[in-house]
Amino acid sequence: MTDQLKDELLAVALEAARRAGELLRDGRPADLGVAATKTSPIDVVTEMDIAAEKLIASFIGERRPDDGLLGEEGASAPGTSGVRWVIDPLDGTVNYLYGLPGWAVSIAAQVDGETVVGVVEAPMRRESYRAVLGRGAWVGDVRARPRPAPPFEQALVGTGFGYSTEVRTGQAEVARRLIPRVRDIRRAGSAAIDLCDVGCGRLDAYYERGLNIWDYAAGDLFVREAGALTGGRPGEPPSPQLTVAAPAGVFEPLQALLEELGAWHD
């Protein structure tokens, strides 16, 4: 892993995310509707999700044709270079469908399975978040830092909910039992933005069950490079079972409490 390769991957990710963000922001039709559903009738895909992923895949394919690709909406290629791109072309699709601003493009580059570059483009915030392994995390030209850890009972915690009724019911019960223990809970609708908000100090912590790798790959690197901690269940990395992010001092009690509350299962 050379600095030159990191620079190249970052440049590709930034440009791909910028182009996709502009497409989504400027090309959103007034009569936008649901193109398909995935895990449930409320887990929606719009025509713009599909168009953005095609744009990103085409851009990366032109510049790095030997790389692998994994996209939320089905783009997939094995690659031969050891580099794999993990893409969520529109994180926060329901927000986007309703005209809410909390959505983003998330692109991560992995080398031999390790995330080395992460970019989250949030056009409606007019912000671009980027991180490179070993080089820190940045919002535009400003270095990102998490908030100093408050007492746990003063932590502002972000979370999200899944799309199946059974999972959402379990997540709601966890939130019900967690909320008396912290300052408050926020549910914004984009995992990528929530993770970046922890790295920027806009949230003290974030957790969610049911994320896929394209939801958290870029944001996870951003949080860690900003100086906070990430993980899943105790001793494990982030995974679809559970993703947790917070600075030291909040991360440990939150992770332990989520384990006690069974936040990783129904």
Coordinates of C-alpha atoms in Angstrom, one line a residue, residues 53 67-78 84-89 106 108 110 212-214:
E53 CA -24.8 3.6 -9.0
D67 CA -10.7 -3.2 -9.6
G68 CA -13.5 -5.1 -8.0
L69 CA -16.8 -3.5 -7.1
L70 CA -19.7 -4.1 -4.7
G71 CA -22.7 -1.8 -4.9
E72 CA -25.9 -1.8 -2.9
E73 CA -28.1 -1.8 -6.0
G74 CA -26.4 -4.8 -7.6
A75 CA -23.2 -3.5 -9.3
S76 CA -20.6 -6.3 -8.8
A77 CA -17.3 -7.2 -10.3
P78 CA -14.6 -9.5 -8.8
R84 CA -12.5 -3.4 -4.2
W85 CA -14.9 -0.4 -4.2
V86 CA -17.8 -0.6 -1.8
I87 CA -20.6 1.8 -2.9
D88 CA -23.9 3.1 -1.5
P89 CA -25.0 5.4 -4.3
S106 CA -20.9 6.7 0.2
A108 CA -15.0 3.2 0.1
Q110 CA -10.6 -1.5 0.2
N212 CA -24.6 -3.7 5.4
I213 CA -21.0 -3.1 4.5
W214 CA -21.8 -0.4 1.9

